[in-house]
PDB file of C-alpha atoms in Angstrom:
ATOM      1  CA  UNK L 142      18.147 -12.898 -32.308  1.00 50.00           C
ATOM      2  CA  UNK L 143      19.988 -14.992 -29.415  1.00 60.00           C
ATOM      3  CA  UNK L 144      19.279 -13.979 -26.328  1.00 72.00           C
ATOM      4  CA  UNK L 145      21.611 -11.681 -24.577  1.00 88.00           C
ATOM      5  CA  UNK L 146      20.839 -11.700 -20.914  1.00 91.00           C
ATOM      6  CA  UNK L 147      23.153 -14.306 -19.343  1.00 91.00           C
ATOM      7  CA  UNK L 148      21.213 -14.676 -15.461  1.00 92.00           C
ATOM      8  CA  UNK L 149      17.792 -15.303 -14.841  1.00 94.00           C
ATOM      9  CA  UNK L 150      16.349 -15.693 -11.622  1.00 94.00           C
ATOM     10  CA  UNK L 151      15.130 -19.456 -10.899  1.00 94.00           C
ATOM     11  CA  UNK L 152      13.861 -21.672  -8.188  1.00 94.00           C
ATOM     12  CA  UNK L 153      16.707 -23.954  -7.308  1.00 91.00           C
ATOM     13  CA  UNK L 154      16.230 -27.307  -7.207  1.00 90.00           C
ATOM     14  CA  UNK L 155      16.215 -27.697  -3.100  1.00 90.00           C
ATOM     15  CA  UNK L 156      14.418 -24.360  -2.517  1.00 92.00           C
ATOM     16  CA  UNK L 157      10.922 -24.460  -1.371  1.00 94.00           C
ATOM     17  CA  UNK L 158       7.864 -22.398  -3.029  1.00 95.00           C
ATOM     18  CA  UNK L 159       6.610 -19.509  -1.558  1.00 96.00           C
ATOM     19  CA  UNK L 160       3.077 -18.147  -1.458  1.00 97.00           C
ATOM     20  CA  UNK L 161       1.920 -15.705  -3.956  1.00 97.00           C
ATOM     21  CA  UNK L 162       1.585 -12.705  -1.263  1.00 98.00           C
ATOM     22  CA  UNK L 163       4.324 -11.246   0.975  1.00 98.00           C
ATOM     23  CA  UNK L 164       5.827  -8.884   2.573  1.00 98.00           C
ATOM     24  CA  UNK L 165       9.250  -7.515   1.187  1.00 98.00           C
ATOM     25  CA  UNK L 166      10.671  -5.645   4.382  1.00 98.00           C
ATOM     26  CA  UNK L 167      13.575  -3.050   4.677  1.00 98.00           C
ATOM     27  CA  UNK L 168      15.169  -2.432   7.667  1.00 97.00           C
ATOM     28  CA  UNK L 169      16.180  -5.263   9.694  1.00 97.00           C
ATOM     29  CA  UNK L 170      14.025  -5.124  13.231  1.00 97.00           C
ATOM     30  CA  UNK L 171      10.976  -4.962  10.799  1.00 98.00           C
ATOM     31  CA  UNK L 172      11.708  -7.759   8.906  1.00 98.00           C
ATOM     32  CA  UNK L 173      12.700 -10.462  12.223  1.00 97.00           C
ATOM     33  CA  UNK L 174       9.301  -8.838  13.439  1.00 98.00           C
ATOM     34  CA  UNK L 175       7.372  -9.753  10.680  1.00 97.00           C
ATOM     35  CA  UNK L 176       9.153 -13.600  10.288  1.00 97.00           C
ATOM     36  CA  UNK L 177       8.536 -14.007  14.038  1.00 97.00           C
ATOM     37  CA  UNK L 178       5.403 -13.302  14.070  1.00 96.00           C
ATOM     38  CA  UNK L 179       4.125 -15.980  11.141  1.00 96.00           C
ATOM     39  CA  UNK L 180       6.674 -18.051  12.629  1.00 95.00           C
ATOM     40  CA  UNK L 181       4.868 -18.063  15.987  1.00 92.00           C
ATOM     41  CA  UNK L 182       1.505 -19.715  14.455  1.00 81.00           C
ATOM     42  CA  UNK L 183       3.577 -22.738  13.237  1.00 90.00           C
ATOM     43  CA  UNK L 184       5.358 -21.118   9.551  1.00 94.00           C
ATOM     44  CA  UNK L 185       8.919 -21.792   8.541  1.00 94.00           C
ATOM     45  CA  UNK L 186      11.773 -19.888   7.901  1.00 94.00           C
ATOM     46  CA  UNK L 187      14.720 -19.963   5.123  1.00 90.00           C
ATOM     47  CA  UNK L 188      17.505 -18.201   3.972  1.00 90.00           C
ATOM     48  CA  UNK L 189      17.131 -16.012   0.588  1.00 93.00           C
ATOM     49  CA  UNK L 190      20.317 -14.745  -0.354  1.00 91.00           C
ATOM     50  CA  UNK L 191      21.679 -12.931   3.287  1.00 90.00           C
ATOM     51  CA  UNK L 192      18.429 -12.379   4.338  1.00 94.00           C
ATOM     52  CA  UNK L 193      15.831 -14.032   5.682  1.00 96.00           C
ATOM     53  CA  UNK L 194      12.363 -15.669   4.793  1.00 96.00           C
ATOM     54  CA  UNK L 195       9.535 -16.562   6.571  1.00 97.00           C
ATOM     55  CA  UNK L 196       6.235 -18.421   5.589  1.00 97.00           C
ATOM     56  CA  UNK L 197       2.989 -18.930   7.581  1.00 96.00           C
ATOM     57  CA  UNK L 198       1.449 -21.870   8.629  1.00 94.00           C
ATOM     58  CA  UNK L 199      -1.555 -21.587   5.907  1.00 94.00           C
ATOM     59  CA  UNK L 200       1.028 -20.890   3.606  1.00 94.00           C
ATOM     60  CA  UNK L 201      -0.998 -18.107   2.117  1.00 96.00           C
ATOM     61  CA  UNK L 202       1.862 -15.180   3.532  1.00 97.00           C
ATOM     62  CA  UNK L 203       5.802 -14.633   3.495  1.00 97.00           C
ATOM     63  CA  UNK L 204       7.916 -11.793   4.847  1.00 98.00           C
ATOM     64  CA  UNK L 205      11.585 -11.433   3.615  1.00 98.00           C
ATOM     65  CA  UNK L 206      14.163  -9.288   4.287  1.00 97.00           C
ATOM     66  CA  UNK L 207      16.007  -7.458   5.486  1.00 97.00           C
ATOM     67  CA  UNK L 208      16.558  -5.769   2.166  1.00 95.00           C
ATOM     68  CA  UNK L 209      18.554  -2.166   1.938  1.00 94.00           C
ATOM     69  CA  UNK L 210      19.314  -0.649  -1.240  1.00 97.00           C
ATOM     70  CA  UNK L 211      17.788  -0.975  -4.633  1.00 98.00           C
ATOM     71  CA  UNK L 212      20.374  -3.966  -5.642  1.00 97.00           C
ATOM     72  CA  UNK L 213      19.940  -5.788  -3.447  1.00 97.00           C
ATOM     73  CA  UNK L 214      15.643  -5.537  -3.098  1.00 98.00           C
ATOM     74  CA  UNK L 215      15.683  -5.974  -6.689  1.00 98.00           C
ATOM     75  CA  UNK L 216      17.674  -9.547  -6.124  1.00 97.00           C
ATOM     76  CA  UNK L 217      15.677 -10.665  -3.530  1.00 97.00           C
ATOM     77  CA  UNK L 218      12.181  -9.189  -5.559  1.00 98.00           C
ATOM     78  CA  UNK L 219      13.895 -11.758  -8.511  1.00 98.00           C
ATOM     79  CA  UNK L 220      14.022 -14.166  -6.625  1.00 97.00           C
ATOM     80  CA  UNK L 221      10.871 -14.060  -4.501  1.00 98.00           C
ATOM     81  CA  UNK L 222       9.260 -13.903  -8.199  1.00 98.00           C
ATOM     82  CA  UNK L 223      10.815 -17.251  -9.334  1.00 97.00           C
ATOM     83  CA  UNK L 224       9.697 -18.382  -6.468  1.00 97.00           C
ATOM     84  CA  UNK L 225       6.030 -17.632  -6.946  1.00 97.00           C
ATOM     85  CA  UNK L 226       5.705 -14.432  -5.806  1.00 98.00           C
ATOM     86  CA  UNK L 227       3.049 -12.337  -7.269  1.00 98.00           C
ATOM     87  CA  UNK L 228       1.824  -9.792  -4.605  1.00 98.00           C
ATOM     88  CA  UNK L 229       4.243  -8.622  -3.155  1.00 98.00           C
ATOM     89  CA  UNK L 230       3.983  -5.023  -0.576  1.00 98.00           C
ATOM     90  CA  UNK L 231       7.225  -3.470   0.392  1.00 98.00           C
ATOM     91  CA  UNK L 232       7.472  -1.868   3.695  1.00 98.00           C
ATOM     92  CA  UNK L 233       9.622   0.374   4.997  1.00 98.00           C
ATOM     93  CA  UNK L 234      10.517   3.884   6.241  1.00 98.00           C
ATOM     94  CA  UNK L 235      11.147   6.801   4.151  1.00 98.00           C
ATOM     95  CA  UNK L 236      12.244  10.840   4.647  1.00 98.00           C
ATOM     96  CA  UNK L 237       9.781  13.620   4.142  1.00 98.00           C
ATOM     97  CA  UNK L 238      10.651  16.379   1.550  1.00 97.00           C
ATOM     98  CA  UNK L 239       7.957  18.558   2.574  1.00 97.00           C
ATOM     99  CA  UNK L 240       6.377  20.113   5.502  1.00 96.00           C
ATOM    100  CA  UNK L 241       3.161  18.095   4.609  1.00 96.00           C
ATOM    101  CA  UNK L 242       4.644  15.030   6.277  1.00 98.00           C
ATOM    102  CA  UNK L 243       6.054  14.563   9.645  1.00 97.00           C
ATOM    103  CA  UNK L 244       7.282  11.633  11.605  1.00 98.00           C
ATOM    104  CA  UNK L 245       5.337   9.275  12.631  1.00 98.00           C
ATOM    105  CA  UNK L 246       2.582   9.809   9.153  1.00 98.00           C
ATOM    106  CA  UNK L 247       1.791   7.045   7.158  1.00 98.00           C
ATOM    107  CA  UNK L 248       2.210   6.885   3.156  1.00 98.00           C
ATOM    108  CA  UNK L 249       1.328   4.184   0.575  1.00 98.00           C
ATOM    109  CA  UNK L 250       3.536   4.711  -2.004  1.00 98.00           C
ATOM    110  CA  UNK L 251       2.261   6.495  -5.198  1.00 98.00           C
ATOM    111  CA  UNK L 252       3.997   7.539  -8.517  1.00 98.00           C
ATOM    112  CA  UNK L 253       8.005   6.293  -8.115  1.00 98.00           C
ATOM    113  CA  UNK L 254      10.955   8.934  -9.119  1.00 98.00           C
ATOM    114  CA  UNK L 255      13.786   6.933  -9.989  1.00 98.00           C
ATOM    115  CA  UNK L 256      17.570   8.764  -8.443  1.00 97.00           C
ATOM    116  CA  UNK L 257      18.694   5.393  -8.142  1.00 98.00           C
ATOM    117  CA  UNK L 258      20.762   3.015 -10.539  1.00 97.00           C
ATOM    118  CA  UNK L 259      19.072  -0.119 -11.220  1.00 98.00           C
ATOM    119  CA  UNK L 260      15.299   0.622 -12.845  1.00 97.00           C
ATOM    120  CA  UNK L 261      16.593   1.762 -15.867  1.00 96.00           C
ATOM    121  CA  UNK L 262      18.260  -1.928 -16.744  1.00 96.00           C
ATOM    122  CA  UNK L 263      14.227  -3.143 -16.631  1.00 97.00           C
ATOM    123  CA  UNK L 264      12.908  -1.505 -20.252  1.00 95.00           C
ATOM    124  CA  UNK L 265       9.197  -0.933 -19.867  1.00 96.00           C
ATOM    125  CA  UNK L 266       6.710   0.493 -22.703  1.00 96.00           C
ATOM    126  CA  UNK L 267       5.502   3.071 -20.382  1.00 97.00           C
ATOM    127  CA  UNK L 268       6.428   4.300 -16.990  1.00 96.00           C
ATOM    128  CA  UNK L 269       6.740   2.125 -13.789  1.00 98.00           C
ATOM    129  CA  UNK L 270       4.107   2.633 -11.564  1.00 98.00           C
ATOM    130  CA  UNK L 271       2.804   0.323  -8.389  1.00 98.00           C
ATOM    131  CA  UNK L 272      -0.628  -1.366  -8.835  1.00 98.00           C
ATOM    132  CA  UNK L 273      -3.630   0.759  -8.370  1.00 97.00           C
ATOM    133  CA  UNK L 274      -5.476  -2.409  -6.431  1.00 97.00           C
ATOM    134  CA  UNK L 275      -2.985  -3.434  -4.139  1.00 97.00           C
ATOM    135  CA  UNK L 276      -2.682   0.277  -3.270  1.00 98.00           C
ATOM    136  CA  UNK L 277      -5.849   0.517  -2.542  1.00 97.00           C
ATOM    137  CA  UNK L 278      -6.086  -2.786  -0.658  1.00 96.00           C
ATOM    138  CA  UNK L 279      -3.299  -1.097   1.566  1.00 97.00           C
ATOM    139  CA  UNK L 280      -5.848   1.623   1.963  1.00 97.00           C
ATOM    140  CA  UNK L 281      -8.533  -0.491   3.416  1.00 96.00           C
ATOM    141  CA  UNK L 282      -6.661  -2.376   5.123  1.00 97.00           C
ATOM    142  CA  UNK L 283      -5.304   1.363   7.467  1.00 98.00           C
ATOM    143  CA  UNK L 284      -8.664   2.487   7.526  1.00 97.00           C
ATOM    144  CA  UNK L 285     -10.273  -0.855   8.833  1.00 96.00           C
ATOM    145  CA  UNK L 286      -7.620  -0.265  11.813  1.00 97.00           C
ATOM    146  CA  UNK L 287      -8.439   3.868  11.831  1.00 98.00           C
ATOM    147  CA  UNK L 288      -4.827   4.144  10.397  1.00 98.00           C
ATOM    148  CA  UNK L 289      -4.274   7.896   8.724  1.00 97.00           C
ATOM    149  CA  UNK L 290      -2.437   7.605   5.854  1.00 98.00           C
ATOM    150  CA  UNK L 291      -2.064   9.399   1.952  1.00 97.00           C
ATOM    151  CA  UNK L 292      -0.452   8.573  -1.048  1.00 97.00           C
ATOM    152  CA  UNK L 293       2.323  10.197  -2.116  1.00 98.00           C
ATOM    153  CA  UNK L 294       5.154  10.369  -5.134  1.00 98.00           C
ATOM    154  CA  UNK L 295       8.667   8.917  -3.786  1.00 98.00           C
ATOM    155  CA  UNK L 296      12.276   9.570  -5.254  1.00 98.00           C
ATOM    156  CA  UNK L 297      14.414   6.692  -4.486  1.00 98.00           C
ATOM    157  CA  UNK L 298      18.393   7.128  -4.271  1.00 98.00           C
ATOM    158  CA  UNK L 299      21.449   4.918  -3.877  1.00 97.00           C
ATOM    159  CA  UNK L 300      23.237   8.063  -1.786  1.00 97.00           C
ATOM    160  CA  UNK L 301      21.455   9.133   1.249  1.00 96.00           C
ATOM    161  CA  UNK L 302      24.509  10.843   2.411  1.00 96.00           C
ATOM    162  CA  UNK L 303      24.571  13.030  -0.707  1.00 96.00           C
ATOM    163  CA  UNK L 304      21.025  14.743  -1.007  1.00 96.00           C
ATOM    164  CA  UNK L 305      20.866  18.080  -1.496  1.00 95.00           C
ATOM    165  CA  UNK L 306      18.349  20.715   0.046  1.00 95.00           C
ATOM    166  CA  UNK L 307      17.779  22.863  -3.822  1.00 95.00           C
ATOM    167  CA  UNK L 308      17.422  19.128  -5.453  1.00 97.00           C
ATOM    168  CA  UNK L 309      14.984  17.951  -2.774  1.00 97.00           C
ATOM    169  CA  UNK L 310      13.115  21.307  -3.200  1.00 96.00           C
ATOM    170  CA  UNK L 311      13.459  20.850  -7.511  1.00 97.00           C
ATOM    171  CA  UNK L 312      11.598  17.298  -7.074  1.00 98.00           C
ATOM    172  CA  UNK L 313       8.992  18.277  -4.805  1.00 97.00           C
ATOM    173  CA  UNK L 314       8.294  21.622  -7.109  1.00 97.00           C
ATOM    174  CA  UNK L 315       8.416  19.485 -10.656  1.00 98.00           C
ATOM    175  CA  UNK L 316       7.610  15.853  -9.984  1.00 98.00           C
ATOM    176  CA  UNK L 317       5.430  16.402  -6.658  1.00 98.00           C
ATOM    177  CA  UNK L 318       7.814  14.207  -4.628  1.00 98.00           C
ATOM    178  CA  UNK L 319       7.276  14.179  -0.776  1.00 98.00           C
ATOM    179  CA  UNK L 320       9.560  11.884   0.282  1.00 98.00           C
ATOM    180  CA  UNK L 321      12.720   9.703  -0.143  1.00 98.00           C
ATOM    181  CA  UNK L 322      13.687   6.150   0.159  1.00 98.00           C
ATOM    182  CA  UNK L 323      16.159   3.812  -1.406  1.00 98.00           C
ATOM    183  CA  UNK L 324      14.436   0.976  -3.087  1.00 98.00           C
ATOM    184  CA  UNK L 325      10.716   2.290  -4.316  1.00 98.00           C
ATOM    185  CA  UNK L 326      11.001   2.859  -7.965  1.00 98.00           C
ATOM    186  CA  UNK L 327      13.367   0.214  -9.114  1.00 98.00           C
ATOM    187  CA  UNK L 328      10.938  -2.538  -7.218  1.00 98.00           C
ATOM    188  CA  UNK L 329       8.287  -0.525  -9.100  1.00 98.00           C
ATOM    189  CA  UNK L 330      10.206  -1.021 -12.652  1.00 98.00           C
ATOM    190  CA  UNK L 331      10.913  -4.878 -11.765  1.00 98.00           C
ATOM    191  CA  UNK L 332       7.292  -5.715 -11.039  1.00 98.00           C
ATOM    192  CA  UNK L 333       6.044  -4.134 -13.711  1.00 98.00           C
ATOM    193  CA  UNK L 334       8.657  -5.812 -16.241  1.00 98.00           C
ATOM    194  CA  UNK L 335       7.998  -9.086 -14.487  1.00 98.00           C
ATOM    195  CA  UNK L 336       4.100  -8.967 -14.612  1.00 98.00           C
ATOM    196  CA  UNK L 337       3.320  -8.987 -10.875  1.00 98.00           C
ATOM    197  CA  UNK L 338       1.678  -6.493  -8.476  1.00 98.00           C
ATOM    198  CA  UNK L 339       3.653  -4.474  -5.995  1.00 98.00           C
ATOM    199  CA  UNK L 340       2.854  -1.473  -3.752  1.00 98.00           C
ATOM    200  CA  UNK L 341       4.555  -0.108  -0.561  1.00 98.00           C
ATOM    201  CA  UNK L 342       3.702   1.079   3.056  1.00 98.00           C
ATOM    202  CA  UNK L 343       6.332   4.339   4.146  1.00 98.00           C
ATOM    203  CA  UNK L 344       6.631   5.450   7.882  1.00 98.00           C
ATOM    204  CA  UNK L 345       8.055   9.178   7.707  1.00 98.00           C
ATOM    205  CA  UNK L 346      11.056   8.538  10.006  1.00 98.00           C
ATOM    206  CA  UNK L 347      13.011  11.777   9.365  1.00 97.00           C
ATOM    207  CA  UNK L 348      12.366  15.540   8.134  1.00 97.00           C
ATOM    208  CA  UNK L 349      14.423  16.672   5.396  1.00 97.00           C
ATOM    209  CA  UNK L 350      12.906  20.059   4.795  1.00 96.00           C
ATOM    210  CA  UNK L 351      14.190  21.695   7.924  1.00 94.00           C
ATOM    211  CA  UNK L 352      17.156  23.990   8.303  1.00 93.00           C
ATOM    212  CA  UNK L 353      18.678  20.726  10.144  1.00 94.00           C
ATOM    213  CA  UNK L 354      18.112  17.305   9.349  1.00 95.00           C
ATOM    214  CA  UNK L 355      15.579  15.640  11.826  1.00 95.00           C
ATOM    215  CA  UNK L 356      15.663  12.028  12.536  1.00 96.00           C
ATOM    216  CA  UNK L 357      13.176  10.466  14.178  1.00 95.00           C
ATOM    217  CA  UNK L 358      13.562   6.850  13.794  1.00 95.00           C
ATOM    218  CA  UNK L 359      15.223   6.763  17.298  1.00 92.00           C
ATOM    219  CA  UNK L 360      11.927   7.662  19.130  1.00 95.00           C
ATOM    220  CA  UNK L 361      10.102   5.203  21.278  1.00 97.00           C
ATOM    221  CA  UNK L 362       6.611   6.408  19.528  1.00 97.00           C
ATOM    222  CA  UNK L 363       8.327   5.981  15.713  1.00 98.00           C
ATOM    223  CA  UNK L 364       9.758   2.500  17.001  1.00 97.00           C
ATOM    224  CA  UNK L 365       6.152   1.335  17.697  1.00 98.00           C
ATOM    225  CA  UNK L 366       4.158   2.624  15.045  1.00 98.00           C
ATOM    226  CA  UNK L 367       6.282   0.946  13.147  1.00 98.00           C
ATOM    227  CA  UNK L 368       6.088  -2.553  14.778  1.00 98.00           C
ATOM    228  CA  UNK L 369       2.245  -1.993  14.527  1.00 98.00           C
ATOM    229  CA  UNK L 370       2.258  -1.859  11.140  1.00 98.00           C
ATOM    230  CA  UNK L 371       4.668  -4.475  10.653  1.00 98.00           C
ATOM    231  CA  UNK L 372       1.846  -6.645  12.924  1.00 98.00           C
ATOM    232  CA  UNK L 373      -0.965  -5.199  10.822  1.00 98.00           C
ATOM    233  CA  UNK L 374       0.472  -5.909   7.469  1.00 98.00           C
ATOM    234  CA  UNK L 375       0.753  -9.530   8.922  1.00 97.00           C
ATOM    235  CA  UNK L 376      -3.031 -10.021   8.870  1.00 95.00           C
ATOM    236  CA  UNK L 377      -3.497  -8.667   5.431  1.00 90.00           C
ATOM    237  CA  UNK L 378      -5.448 -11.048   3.145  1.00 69.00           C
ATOM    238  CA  UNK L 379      -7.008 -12.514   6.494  1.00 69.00           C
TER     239      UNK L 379
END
């Protein structure tokens, strides 16, 4: 049967390799945090797609982004792939759907809920899932820095502006989902299709369970916990 996908993701001819371990990064200060900071010991930096991308000196680390939105992480995950990607951690912040989870707690991602648009074009024989050892290398590597942290289920969406309180509270009740982000579960279906390991790092940055919204992404204590794990997932491997 002739093949009927018409893309695939490839190295072009004047792009440059990357290492086999990264960091995929979502919001923006996160990700020029992450590139400055392996570009500081002597790495270099490219463009991938609008984004950016940054390798170390030792060439043994990268950190792209940013990368909003499961479209567009799932490009840049593509490409990051052809490139030679084949650990790759995603970090960024997510909402809490429970009152188990404030801002400011750490999560390692656990069993994805896809709300979002793009996983289901990446058929998989059995449910997407992150891998179990890079989880738990995430794990060790919070504890080693007396990090608190748990695993929890995530429900990704495209519309952030459109959840609802009684679907929130349907999730959390049937599929023991805790908290919401925007890219989890279709970079979840993507690695697994492709054969590479993924897992993700959350900050909680808002509350969604309360009578009114809570943000906390704007707080001075938010902004650095999340530079300091930005800086810790910067050793990782080390």
């Amino acid at each position: 049967m002739k093949e009927q996908i018409i893309i695939h993701p490839a190295k072009g001819k004047k792009e440059k390799t990357v290492p086999e371990t990264g960091l995929l990064v979502a919001t923006a200060g996160e990700a020029r945090l992450a590139q400055k900071l392996l570009m500081n010991n002597g790495g270099r930096q490219q463009n991938i797609y609008i984004s950016k991308l940054a390798v170390s000196a030792e060439a043994d680390l990268f950190a792209a982004g940013p990368t909003i939105g499961a479209p567009f992480a799932v490009m840049t995950m593509e490409k990051l792939i052809a490139l030679g990607a084949r650990k790759i951690i995603l970090f960024g912040w997510c909402g809490a759907v429970t009152e188990e989870y404030s801002v400011g707690d750490v999560v390692v991602g656990g069993v994805p809920v896809s709300g979002e648009g793009t996983s289901h074009h990446y058929p998989l024989d059995s449910p997407a899932m992150p891998s179990m050892p890079l989880c738990d290398s995430l794990s060790d590597l919070l504890e080693g820095a007396g990090i608190q942290h748990s695993r929890a289920n995530i429900w990704s969406t495209d519309a952030p502006y459109r959840e609802e309180r009684s679907y929130l509270a349907e999730l959390h009740k049937n599929a023991d989902v805790k908290c919401v982000d925007m890219e989890y579960s279709a970079l979840c279906a993507v690695a697994q299709f492709r054969n590479v390991e993924f897992s993700a790092l959350f900050l909680v940055s808002d509350e969604l369970y309360r009578d009114k919204w809570q943000p906390g992404y704007v707080r001075r204590d938010f902004r650095d916990k999340s530079s300091e794990l930005v800086a810790l997932l910067t050793t990782i491997g080390k």
